[in-house]
mmCIF file of C-alpha atoms in Angstrom:
data_model
loop_
_atom_site.group_PDB
_atom_site.id
_atom_site.type_symbol
_atom_site.label_atom_id
_atom_site.label_comp_id
_atom_site.label_asym_id
_atom_site.label_seq_id
_atom_site.Cartn_x
_atom_site.Cartn_y
_atom_site.Cartn_z
ATOM 1 C CA MET A 1 -0.066 17.001 16.222
ATOM 2 C CA LYS A 2 -2.597 17.532 14.298
ATOM 3 C CA LEU A 3 -1.540 21.614 13.331
ATOM 4 C CA GLN A 4 1.640 19.715 12.166
ATOM 5 C CA ARG A 5 -0.075 17.076 10.036
ATOM 6 C CA LYS A 6 -2.047 19.745 8.666
ATOM 7 C CA ASN A 7 0.553 21.947 7.737
ATOM 8 C CA ARG A 8 2.864 19.443 6.326
ATOM 9 C CA LEU A 9 -0.226 18.060 3.919
ATOM 10 C CA ARG A 10 -0.489 21.947 2.303
ATOM 11 C CA ALA A 11 3.281 21.578 1.454
ATOM 12 C CA VAL A 12 3.320 18.516 -0.073
ATOM 13 C CA THR A 13 -0.449 19.827 -1.825
ATOM 14 C CA LEU A 14 1.794 22.841 -3.469
ATOM 15 C CA GLY A 15 4.986 20.054 -4.299
ATOM 16 C CA ALA A 16 2.543 17.775 -5.851
ATOM 17 C CA LEU A 17 1.060 20.734 -7.827
ATOM 18 C CA ALA A 18 5.112 21.239 -9.022
ATOM 19 C CA VAL A 19 5.696 17.514 -9.695
ATOM 20 C CA SER A 20 2.065 17.284 -11.523
ATOM 21 C CA GLY A 21 2.926 20.797 -13.857
ATOM 22 C CA ALA A 22 6.701 18.743 -15.085
ATOM 23 C CA LEU A 23 4.832 15.364 -15.433
ATOM 24 C CA ALA A 24 2.162 16.970 -17.974
ATOM 25 C CA LEU A 25 4.024 16.577 -20.790
ATOM 26 C CA THR A 26 4.813 12.687 -20.050
ATOM 27 C CA ALA A 27 1.097 11.722 -18.136
ATOM 28 C CA CYS A 28 -1.095 8.635 -19.780
ATOM 29 C CA GLY A 29 -4.445 8.098 -18.116
ATOM 30 C CA SER A 30 -5.310 9.589 -14.971
ATOM 31 C CA ASP A 31 -3.682 9.012 -11.797
ATOM 32 C CA ASP A 32 -4.509 8.323 -7.934
ATOM 33 C CA ASN A 33 -4.747 11.661 -7.141
ATOM 34 C CA GLY A 34 -6.889 10.612 -3.904
ATOM 35 C CA GLY A 35 -6.968 13.386 -0.869
ATOM 36 C CA GLY A 36 -4.886 11.007 0.985
ATOM 37 C CA SER A 37 -1.789 12.487 0.477
ATOM 38 C CA LYS A 38 0.571 13.427 2.392
ATOM 39 C CA PRO A 39 4.140 15.632 3.673
ATOM 40 C CA SER A 40 6.156 14.398 0.904
ATOM 41 C CA GLY A 41 9.524 15.542 3.064
ATOM 42 C CA GLY A 42 11.154 17.892 -0.113
ATOM 43 C CA ALA A 43 14.174 17.367 -0.835
ATOM 44 C CA SER A 44 16.799 18.835 2.297
ATOM 45 C CA ALA A 45 20.211 19.677 0.218
ATOM 46 C CA SER A 46 21.651 16.992 2.131
ATOM 47 C CA ASN A 47 19.651 13.818 0.235
ATOM 48 C CA ALA A 48 19.267 15.556 -2.466
ATOM 49 C CA SER A 49 22.745 15.643 -2.580
ATOM 50 C CA SER A 50 23.690 12.441 -1.633
ATOM 51 C CA ILE A 51 21.092 10.787 -4.919
ATOM 52 C CA LYS A 52 23.910 9.172 -7.478
ATOM 53 C CA CYS A 53 21.593 9.418 -10.698
ATOM 54 C CA ASP A 54 24.599 7.193 -12.747
ATOM 55 C CA GLY A 55 23.051 8.483 -15.668
ATOM 56 C CA ALA A 56 19.428 8.791 -15.848
ATOM 57 C CA LYS A 57 17.879 11.193 -17.904
ATOM 58 C CA GLY A 58 15.011 11.401 -19.952
ATOM 59 C CA GLN A 59 11.439 10.472 -19.369
ATOM 60 C CA LEU A 60 10.313 7.349 -17.442
ATOM 61 C CA LEU A 61 6.511 6.048 -17.260
ATOM 62 C CA SER A 62 5.779 3.524 -14.365
ATOM 63 C CA ASP A 63 2.229 2.243 -13.383
ATOM 64 C CA GLY A 64 0.839 -0.173 -10.381
ATOM 65 C CA SER A 65 -0.305 0.070 -6.969
ATOM 66 C CA SER A 66 -1.799 3.065 -5.583
ATOM 67 C CA ALA A 67 -0.836 2.112 -2.446
ATOM 68 C CA GLN A 68 2.450 3.527 -3.019
ATOM 69 C CA LYS A 69 0.920 6.159 -4.507
ATOM 70 C CA ASN A 70 2.731 9.068 -1.758
ATOM 71 C CA ALA A 71 5.921 7.726 -1.500
ATOM 72 C CA ILE A 72 6.693 7.150 -5.130
ATOM 73 C CA ASP A 73 6.071 10.635 -4.841
ATOM 74 C CA ALA A 74 8.168 12.294 -2.826
ATOM 75 C CA TRP A 75 10.761 9.578 -4.108
ATOM 76 C CA VAL A 76 10.106 11.238 -7.688
ATOM 77 C CA LYS A 77 10.153 15.014 -5.683
ATOM 78 C CA ASN A 78 13.508 14.343 -4.692
ATOM 79 C CA PHE A 79 14.818 12.010 -7.358
ATOM 80 C CA SER A 80 13.912 14.735 -10.103
ATOM 81 C CA GLN A 81 15.003 18.017 -8.569
ATOM 82 C CA ALA A 82 18.594 15.845 -8.294
ATOM 83 C CA CYS A 83 18.396 14.422 -11.743
ATOM 84 C CA GLY A 84 16.307 16.384 -13.571
ATOM 85 C CA VAL A 85 14.324 13.012 -14.916
ATOM 86 C CA GLN A 86 10.475 13.424 -15.154
ATOM 87 C CA ILE A 87 8.646 10.389 -14.152
ATOM 88 C CA ASN A 88 5.353 9.567 -14.321
ATOM 89 C CA TYR A 89 3.565 6.765 -12.023
ATOM 90 C CA LYS A 90 0.025 6.302 -13.033
ATOM 91 C CA ALA A 91 -0.723 4.170 -9.580
ATOM 92 C CA GLY A 92 -3.759 3.304 -11.881
ATOM 93 C CA GLY A 93 -3.124 -0.605 -9.313
ATOM 94 C CA SER A 94 -1.546 -3.655 -8.848
ATOM 95 C CA GLY A 95 -3.098 -5.643 -11.418
ATOM 96 C CA ALA A 96 -2.576 -3.007 -13.869
ATOM 97 C CA GLY A 97 0.776 -2.070 -13.484
ATOM 98 C CA VAL A 98 1.623 -5.900 -14.033
ATOM 99 C CA THR A 99 -0.168 -6.392 -17.188
ATOM 100 C CA SER A 100 1.741 -3.585 -18.462
ATOM 101 C CA PHE A 101 4.502 -4.200 -17.119
ATOM 102 C CA THR A 102 4.667 -7.673 -18.836
ATOM 103 C CA GLN A 103 2.684 -6.311 -21.884
ATOM 104 C CA GLY A 104 6.767 -4.458 -21.916
ATOM 105 C CA GLN A 105 4.890 -1.505 -21.537
ATOM 106 C CA ILE A 106 6.789 0.312 -19.165
ATOM 107 C CA PRO A 107 10.672 -0.204 -17.490
ATOM 108 C CA TRP A 108 8.807 -1.467 -13.782
ATOM 109 C CA ALA A 109 5.970 -1.477 -11.983
ATOM 110 C CA GLY A 110 4.714 -1.485 -8.469
ATOM 111 C CA SER A 111 2.253 -4.126 -7.249
ATOM 112 C CA ASP A 112 1.120 -5.268 -3.425
ATOM 113 C CA SER A 113 0.954 -8.805 -4.451
ATOM 114 C CA ALA A 114 4.062 -10.904 -5.338
ATOM 115 C CA LEU A 115 4.073 -11.466 -9.193
ATOM 116 C CA LYS A 116 1.972 -15.256 -10.087
ATOM 117 C CA PRO A 117 4.023 -17.602 -11.548
ATOM 118 C CA GLU A 118 1.981 -17.015 -14.528
ATOM 119 C CA GLU A 119 3.255 -13.533 -14.480
ATOM 120 C CA VAL A 120 6.977 -15.128 -14.070
ATOM 121 C CA THR A 121 6.253 -16.534 -17.333
ATOM 122 C CA ALA A 122 4.628 -13.381 -19.669
ATOM 123 C CA SER A 123 7.707 -11.701 -18.262
ATOM 124 C CA LYS A 124 10.334 -13.788 -19.815
ATOM 125 C CA LYS A 125 8.614 -12.274 -23.142
ATOM 126 C CA VAL A 126 10.166 -9.056 -22.380
ATOM 127 C CA CYS A 127 12.960 -9.898 -19.879
ATOM 128 C CA SER A 128 15.385 -10.797 -22.710
ATOM 129 C CA GLY A 129 17.479 -13.541 -21.153
ATOM 130 C CA GLY A 130 15.813 -12.716 -17.413
ATOM 131 C CA GLN A 131 12.586 -12.816 -16.288
ATOM 132 C CA GLY A 132 10.644 -10.259 -14.011
ATOM 133 C CA ILE A 133 11.015 -10.106 -9.879
ATOM 134 C CA ASP A 134 10.382 -8.987 -7.005
ATOM 135 C CA LEU A 135 11.631 -6.306 -4.670
ATOM 136 C CA PRO A 136 10.725 -5.293 -1.042
ATOM 137 C CA MET A 137 10.387 -1.478 -1.153
ATOM 138 C CA VAL A 138 6.949 -0.417 0.637
ATOM 139 C CA GLY A 139 5.540 -1.363 3.779
ATOM 140 C CA GLY A 140 3.179 -0.419 5.927
ATOM 141 C CA PRO A 141 -0.412 -1.208 7.320
ATOM 142 C CA ILE A 142 -4.074 -1.193 5.735
ATOM 143 C CA ALA A 143 -5.835 0.381 7.606
ATOM 144 C CA ILE A 144 -9.264 -0.264 8.297
ATOM 145 C CA GLY A 145 -11.187 3.024 8.494
ATOM 146 C CA TYR A 146 -14.568 3.923 9.021
ATOM 147 C CA ASN A 147 -17.044 6.855 9.692
ATOM 148 C CA LEU A 148 -19.233 6.583 12.456
ATOM 149 C CA ASN A 149 -20.629 9.586 14.862
ATOM 150 C CA GLY A 150 -19.808 9.763 18.020
ATOM 151 C CA VAL A 151 -17.568 6.729 17.843
ATOM 152 C CA ASP A 152 -13.996 7.686 18.347
ATOM 153 C CA ASN A 153 -12.399 4.204 19.257
ATOM 154 C CA LEU A 154 -13.460 1.011 17.483
ATOM 155 C CA VAL A 155 -12.040 -2.241 18.248
ATOM 156 C CA LEU A 156 -12.737 -5.057 15.551
ATOM 157 C CA ASP A 157 -10.927 -8.296 15.569
ATOM 158 C CA ALA A 158 -10.702 -10.719 12.147
ATOM 159 C CA PRO A 159 -13.898 -12.757 12.046
ATOM 160 C CA THR A 160 -15.907 -9.799 13.202
ATOM 161 C CA LEU A 161 -13.972 -8.434 9.821
ATOM 162 C CA ALA A 162 -14.779 -11.477 7.469
ATOM 163 C CA LYS A 163 -19.138 -11.222 8.658
ATOM 164 C CA ILE A 164 -18.839 -7.280 8.011
ATOM 165 C CA PHE A 165 -16.595 -7.294 4.857
ATOM 166 C CA ASP A 166 -19.004 -10.774 3.979
ATOM 167 C CA GLY A 167 -22.441 -8.648 4.570
ATOM 168 C CA LYS A 168 -22.791 -11.325 7.854
ATOM 169 C CA ILE A 169 -23.091 -8.160 9.725
ATOM 170 C CA THR A 170 -25.091 -5.525 8.620
ATOM 171 C CA ASN A 171 -25.720 -3.338 11.355
ATOM 172 C CA TRP A 172 -23.012 -0.995 13.533
ATOM 173 C CA ASN A 173 -25.322 -2.026 17.424
ATOM 174 C CA ASP A 174 -24.423 -5.989 16.107
ATOM 175 C CA ALA A 175 -23.385 -8.134 19.249
ATOM 176 C CA ALA A 176 -20.797 -9.469 17.318
ATOM 177 C CA ILE A 177 -19.357 -5.647 18.207
ATOM 178 C CA LYS A 178 -20.872 -4.278 21.340
ATOM 179 C CA LYS A 179 -18.924 -7.466 22.800
ATOM 180 C CA LEU A 180 -15.410 -5.707 21.626
ATOM 181 C CA ASN A 181 -16.693 -2.175 22.473
ATOM 182 C CA PRO A 182 -18.086 -2.168 25.600
ATOM 183 C CA SER A 183 -18.306 1.155 26.117
ATOM 184 C CA ALA A 184 -18.994 2.507 23.233
ATOM 185 C CA LYS A 185 -22.234 4.565 22.027
ATOM 186 C CA LEU A 186 -22.822 2.030 18.798
ATOM 187 C CA PRO A 187 -25.663 2.839 16.854
ATOM 188 C CA ASP A 188 -28.556 1.189 15.293
ATOM 189 C CA LEU A 189 -26.890 2.131 11.792
ATOM 190 C CA LYS A 190 -26.953 0.360 8.588
ATOM 191 C CA ILE A 191 -22.757 -0.637 7.776
ATOM 192 C CA GLN A 192 -22.132 0.945 4.489
ATOM 193 C CA ALA A 193 -18.877 -1.779 3.815
ATOM 194 C CA PHE A 194 -16.751 0.063 0.642
ATOM 195 C CA HIS A 195 -14.163 -2.291 -1.084
ATOM 196 C CA ARG A 196 -11.677 -1.554 -4.428
ATOM 197 C CA SER A 197 -13.732 -1.883 -7.714
ATOM 198 C CA ASP A 198 -10.129 -2.825 -9.792
ATOM 199 C CA ASP A 199 -7.687 -5.040 -9.674
ATOM 200 C CA SER A 200 -5.724 -4.380 -6.242
ATOM 201 C CA GLY A 201 -2.851 -5.586 -4.295
ATOM 202 C CA THR A 202 -5.101 -3.779 -0.790
ATOM 203 C CA THR A 203 -7.591 -6.436 -1.093
ATOM 204 C CA ASP A 204 -5.262 -9.227 -1.751
ATOM 205 C CA ASN A 205 -3.346 -8.955 1.173
ATOM 206 C CA LEU A 206 -6.569 -8.287 3.065
ATOM 207 C CA THR A 207 -8.111 -11.095 2.031
ATOM 208 C CA LYS A 208 -4.720 -13.402 3.094
ATOM 209 C CA TYR A 209 -4.502 -11.986 6.484
ATOM 210 C CA LEU A 210 -9.186 -12.744 6.166
ATOM 211 C CA LYS A 211 -8.441 -16.390 4.988
ATOM 212 C CA ALA A 212 -5.337 -16.793 7.508
ATOM 213 C CA ALA A 213 -6.664 -15.345 10.445
ATOM 214 C CA THR A 214 -10.014 -16.593 10.280
ATOM 215 C CA PRO A 215 -10.557 -19.229 7.731
ATOM 216 C CA ASP A 216 -14.292 -20.665 9.120
ATOM 217 C CA ASN A 217 -15.459 -16.447 8.270
ATOM 218 C CA TRP A 218 -13.587 -16.343 5.102
ATOM 219 C CA LYS A 219 -14.244 -18.733 2.288
ATOM 220 C CA TYR A 220 -12.893 -17.575 -0.889
ATOM 221 C CA SER A 221 -9.799 -18.015 -2.604
ATOM 222 C CA GLY A 222 -8.629 -14.376 -2.292
ATOM 223 C CA GLY A 223 -6.409 -12.735 -4.631
ATOM 224 C CA LYS A 224 -6.722 -8.963 -6.302
ATOM 225 C CA THR A 225 -10.141 -9.478 -7.297
ATOM 226 C CA TRP A 226 -13.201 -8.524 -4.792
ATOM 227 C CA GLN A 227 -14.499 -11.521 -4.144
ATOM 228 C CA ALA A 228 -17.212 -11.384 -1.350
ATOM 229 C CA LYS A 229 -21.146 -10.671 -2.552
ATOM 230 C CA GLY A 230 -22.527 -7.201 -1.453
ATOM 231 C CA GLY A 231 -21.023 -4.237 -0.325
ATOM 232 C CA GLN A 232 -20.459 -1.066 -2.692
ATOM 233 C CA SER A 233 -17.200 -0.684 -4.473
ATOM 234 C CA ALA A 234 -14.771 2.159 -5.668
ATOM 235 C CA ALA A 235 -11.661 2.597 -7.414
ATOM 236 C CA GLN A 236 -8.871 2.974 -6.124
ATOM 237 C CA SER A 237 -7.426 3.657 -2.580
ATOM 238 C CA SER A 238 -8.766 7.230 -2.432
ATOM 239 C CA GLY A 239 -11.987 6.387 -4.125
ATOM 240 C CA VAL A 240 -12.172 4.187 -1.306
ATOM 241 C CA ALA A 241 -11.590 6.294 1.439
ATOM 242 C CA GLN A 242 -13.232 9.431 0.025
ATOM 243 C CA GLN A 243 -16.795 7.375 0.359
ATOM 244 C CA VAL A 244 -15.714 6.117 3.775
ATOM 245 C CA LYS A 245 -15.332 9.754 4.561
ATOM 246 C CA GLN A 246 -18.535 11.040 3.479
ATOM 247 C CA THR A 247 -21.040 8.479 4.663
ATOM 248 C CA ASN A 248 -21.521 8.553 8.086
ATOM 249 C CA GLY A 249 -21.547 5.078 8.998
ATOM 250 C CA ALA A 250 -18.969 3.272 6.275
ATOM 251 C CA ILE A 251 -16.109 1.362 6.865
ATOM 252 C CA GLY A 252 -13.487 0.899 4.633
ATOM 253 C CA TYR A 253 -9.615 -0.351 3.616
ATOM 254 C CA PHE A 254 -7.259 1.515 2.311
ATOM 255 C CA GLU A 255 -3.705 2.079 3.356
ATOM 256 C CA LEU A 256 -2.469 4.592 6.539
ATOM 257 C CA SER A 257 -1.921 7.696 4.555
ATOM 258 C CA TYR A 258 -6.029 7.730 3.531
ATOM 259 C CA VAL A 259 -6.692 7.942 7.443
ATOM 260 C CA GLY A 260 -7.506 11.745 9.380
ATOM 261 C CA ASP A 261 -9.798 14.250 8.319
ATOM 262 C CA GLY A 262 -12.954 12.375 9.181
ATOM 263 C CA VAL A 263 -12.049 8.966 8.658
ATOM 264 C CA LYS A 264 -10.520 6.956 11.765
ATOM 265 C CA ALA A 265 -8.714 3.754 12.263
ATOM 266 C CA VAL A 266 -9.928 0.570 13.990
ATOM 267 C CA ASN A 267 -7.466 -0.947 16.173
ATOM 268 C CA ILE A 268 -7.687 -5.029 15.703
ATOM 269 C CA SER A 269 -7.792 -7.579 18.318
ATOM 270 C CA THR A 270 -5.348 -9.895 17.265
ATOM 271 C CA GLY A 271 -5.053 -12.154 20.843
ATOM 272 C CA ALA A 272 -2.308 -9.812 22.174
ATOM 273 C CA SER A 273 -2.449 -8.120 25.389
ATOM 274 C CA GLN A 274 -3.580 -5.179 23.828
ATOM 275 C CA PRO A 275 -5.680 -3.997 20.647
ATOM 276 C CA VAL A 276 -3.473 -2.813 17.928
ATOM 277 C CA ALA A 277 -3.480 -0.029 15.903
ATOM 278 C CA PRO A 278 -2.043 0.718 12.489
ATOM 279 C CA SER A 279 1.117 2.507 12.841
ATOM 280 C CA THR A 280 4.695 2.775 10.582
ATOM 281 C CA GLU A 281 6.393 0.998 13.154
ATOM 282 C CA SER A 282 3.545 -1.960 14.056
ATOM 283 C CA ALA A 283 4.013 -2.408 10.469
ATOM 284 C CA THR A 284 7.567 -3.015 10.393
ATOM 285 C CA LYS A 285 7.105 -5.112 13.496
ATOM 286 C CA ALA A 286 5.261 -7.341 11.858
ATOM 287 C CA ILE A 287 7.607 -6.682 8.388
ATOM 288 C CA ALA A 288 10.248 -8.198 10.259
ATOM 289 C CA ASP A 289 8.701 -11.526 10.897
ATOM 290 C CA ALA A 290 8.467 -11.728 7.432
ATOM 291 C CA LYS A 291 9.970 -15.152 5.143
ATOM 292 C CA VAL A 292 11.695 -14.753 1.637
ATOM 293 C CA VAL A 293 10.584 -17.835 -0.596
ATOM 294 C CA GLY A 294 11.196 -15.645 -3.323
ATOM 295 C CA THR A 295 14.055 -17.908 -5.353
ATOM 296 C CA GLY A 296 17.253 -16.662 -7.313
ATOM 297 C CA SER A 297 17.126 -12.606 -7.788
ATOM 298 C CA ASP A 298 12.855 -12.899 -6.576
ATOM 299 C CA LEU A 299 12.881 -11.771 -2.994
ATOM 300 C CA SER A 300 8.977 -12.093 -2.241
ATOM 301 C CA LEU A 301 8.058 -12.639 1.555
ATOM 302 C CA GLN A 302 5.970 -14.269 3.163
ATOM 303 C CA LEU A 303 4.435 -12.276 5.919
ATOM 304 C CA ASN A 304 2.187 -13.859 9.242
ATOM 305 C CA TYR A 305 -0.791 -12.626 9.188
ATOM 306 C CA ASN A 306 -1.439 -14.721 12.485
ATOM 307 C CA THR A 307 0.970 -12.603 14.554
ATOM 308 C CA LYS A 308 -0.202 -12.524 17.966
ATOM 309 C CA ALA A 309 2.690 -10.330 19.192
ATOM 310 C CA ASP A 310 2.485 -7.545 21.393
ATOM 311 C CA GLY A 311 2.671 -4.097 18.712
ATOM 312 C CA ALA A 312 2.812 -5.959 15.969
ATOM 313 C CA TYR A 313 -0.273 -5.273 13.468
ATOM 314 C CA PRO A 314 -1.493 -8.137 11.614
ATOM 315 C CA ILE A 315 -3.077 -6.234 8.523
ATOM 316 C CA THR A 316 -0.249 -5.325 6.912
ATOM 317 C CA LEU A 317 1.455 -5.231 3.128
ATOM 318 C CA VAL A 318 4.475 -4.290 1.186
ATOM 319 C CA THR A 319 4.794 -3.044 -2.627
ATOM 320 C CA TYR A 320 6.631 -4.424 -4.711
ATOM 321 C CA GLU A 321 8.761 -2.644 -6.878
ATOM 322 C CA ILE A 322 8.756 -5.727 -10.532
ATOM 323 C CA ALA A 323 11.758 -5.003 -12.833
ATOM 324 C CA CYS A 324 13.578 -7.718 -15.250
ATOM 325 C CA ASP A 325 16.604 -9.210 -13.620
ATOM 326 C CA LYS A 326 17.928 -9.327 -17.216
ATOM 327 C CA GLY A 327 16.863 -8.284 -20.583
ATOM 328 C CA ASN A 328 16.163 -5.090 -19.417
ATOM 329 C CA LYS A 329 15.925 -2.215 -22.154
ATOM 330 C CA ALA A 330 19.289 -0.012 -22.516
ATOM 331 C CA ASP A 331 17.150 2.957 -22.926
ATOM 332 C CA THR A 332 15.475 3.194 -19.828
ATOM 333 C CA LEU A 333 18.012 0.204 -17.803
ATOM 334 C CA PRO A 334 19.988 3.294 -16.197
ATOM 335 C CA THR A 335 17.085 5.366 -14.828
ATOM 336 C CA VAL A 336 15.323 2.668 -13.424
ATOM 337 C CA LYS A 337 18.238 1.708 -11.406
ATOM 338 C CA ALA A 338 18.879 5.236 -9.919
ATOM 339 C CA PHE A 339 15.584 5.667 -9.309
ATOM 340 C CA LEU A 340 15.227 2.193 -7.560
ATOM 341 C CA ASN A 341 19.110 2.694 -6.064
ATOM 342 C CA TYR A 342 17.476 5.857 -4.344
ATOM 343 C CA MET A 343 14.255 4.678 -2.764
ATOM 344 C CA ALA A 344 16.214 1.548 -1.639
ATOM 345 C CA SER A 345 18.829 3.981 -0.203
ATOM 346 C CA GLU A 346 19.138 4.894 3.698
ATOM 347 C CA ASP A 347 17.412 8.382 2.962
ATOM 348 C CA GLY A 348 15.009 6.561 0.634
ATOM 349 C CA GLN A 349 13.916 4.549 3.477
ATOM 350 C CA LYS A 350 14.130 7.078 5.889
ATOM 351 C CA LEU A 351 12.016 9.466 4.164
ATOM 352 C CA LEU A 352 8.959 6.706 4.288
ATOM 353 C CA SER A 353 7.646 6.913 8.372
ATOM 354 C CA GLY A 354 7.485 10.567 7.763
ATOM 355 C CA ILE A 355 4.874 9.997 5.497
ATOM 356 C CA ASP A 356 2.984 7.184 7.480
ATOM 357 C CA TYR A 357 4.824 4.521 5.483
ATOM 358 C CA ALA A 358 7.025 1.227 7.199
ATOM 359 C CA PRO A 359 10.729 0.896 6.235
ATOM 360 C CA MET A 360 12.054 -1.959 5.101
ATOM 361 C CA PRO A 361 13.335 -4.186 7.916
ATOM 362 C CA ASP A 362 17.396 -3.975 7.614
ATOM 363 C CA ALA A 363 18.143 -7.257 6.967
ATOM 364 C CA ILE A 364 15.613 -7.265 3.652
ATOM 365 C CA ILE A 365 16.763 -4.260 2.197
ATOM 366 C CA GLY A 366 19.968 -4.892 2.658
ATOM 367 C CA LYS A 367 19.093 -8.118 0.271
ATOM 368 C CA VAL A 368 17.378 -5.581 -1.863
ATOM 369 C CA ARG A 369 20.244 -2.973 -2.970
ATOM 370 C CA THR A 370 22.553 -6.143 -3.761
ATOM 371 C CA THR A 371 19.772 -7.058 -6.020
ATOM 372 C CA ILE A 372 19.419 -3.900 -7.797
ATOM 373 C CA ALA A 373 23.088 -3.573 -8.092
ATOM 374 C CA GLY A 374 22.949 -6.608 -10.087
ATOM 375 C CA LEU A 375 19.899 -5.574 -12.180
ATOM 376 C CA SER A 376 21.305 -5.441 -16.505
#
């Protein structure tokens, strides 16, 4: 299995280089080009021919969630081959993406958090006669990645995680960690906890989990900006993953696609019969328990962070594609709709599980497809 993953990794690296060359003319700023990329699942003859271009043309710029970057890269590769469109997704973080969208700099953005009321208000200035809406497109677990020599299997629960990231538990042989891992040889070593330095929907979703699952141990209000004191920071998911990879005793949080090659994932004790490992299947199972809480065309979800269902991984995020429901610019609307349609299509969603993301449950993605069709 590891050999297969390494071979697929080599394949996507070559594919990514080809795509980046094609996008060089449209690049604006730096991408989150960390070493966590997984296979892009290149376009086969069948799925390439099934992509509907529907008038897509020219160039398309976007920005936002670095959590979905590897998925976007795979979708861009296939869509560009089929339609001849150049797409540059900067992956500068959810905060940067939402800001660029509400300022009218890009026609669509990616965010791991649904739009806040004030962001919806701001979007009305650029969505003529409409507003920004949330389209859940990419799911996945937020892996708690660690690097600890001699410890290959590690179990943590919400209270212990909260205390680690809040600087209340500072050593790997702490009694609370020992209790959860009685057979592990935990070293007398300082914990090096890493968090995001940039505004991040991944941070928002992790802290939502901690607030819901252990409110007595996580007193912060949450949001895209890291609020706990102490710890060390790095930019974007790739930066946090890189710091964990090169630091014995480190722990951090990022998407499952960044686990591997020296970074292991924590299993989470939820109260279910067994601790749950992050996987595409365990994330989809958790997302299926979500409720649509958006109104009108908005499809923002409320996740159940307190799930105790067997096999459901609780630290799960959903990345939304954010676009205007009405008032999209005429020159970019056909391309945006065609690309979003491909992302939400059966082929587009099927691609996700092969690159460590969770496809949206059928009931949710069906609503997304209908909403995309009505964008104007």
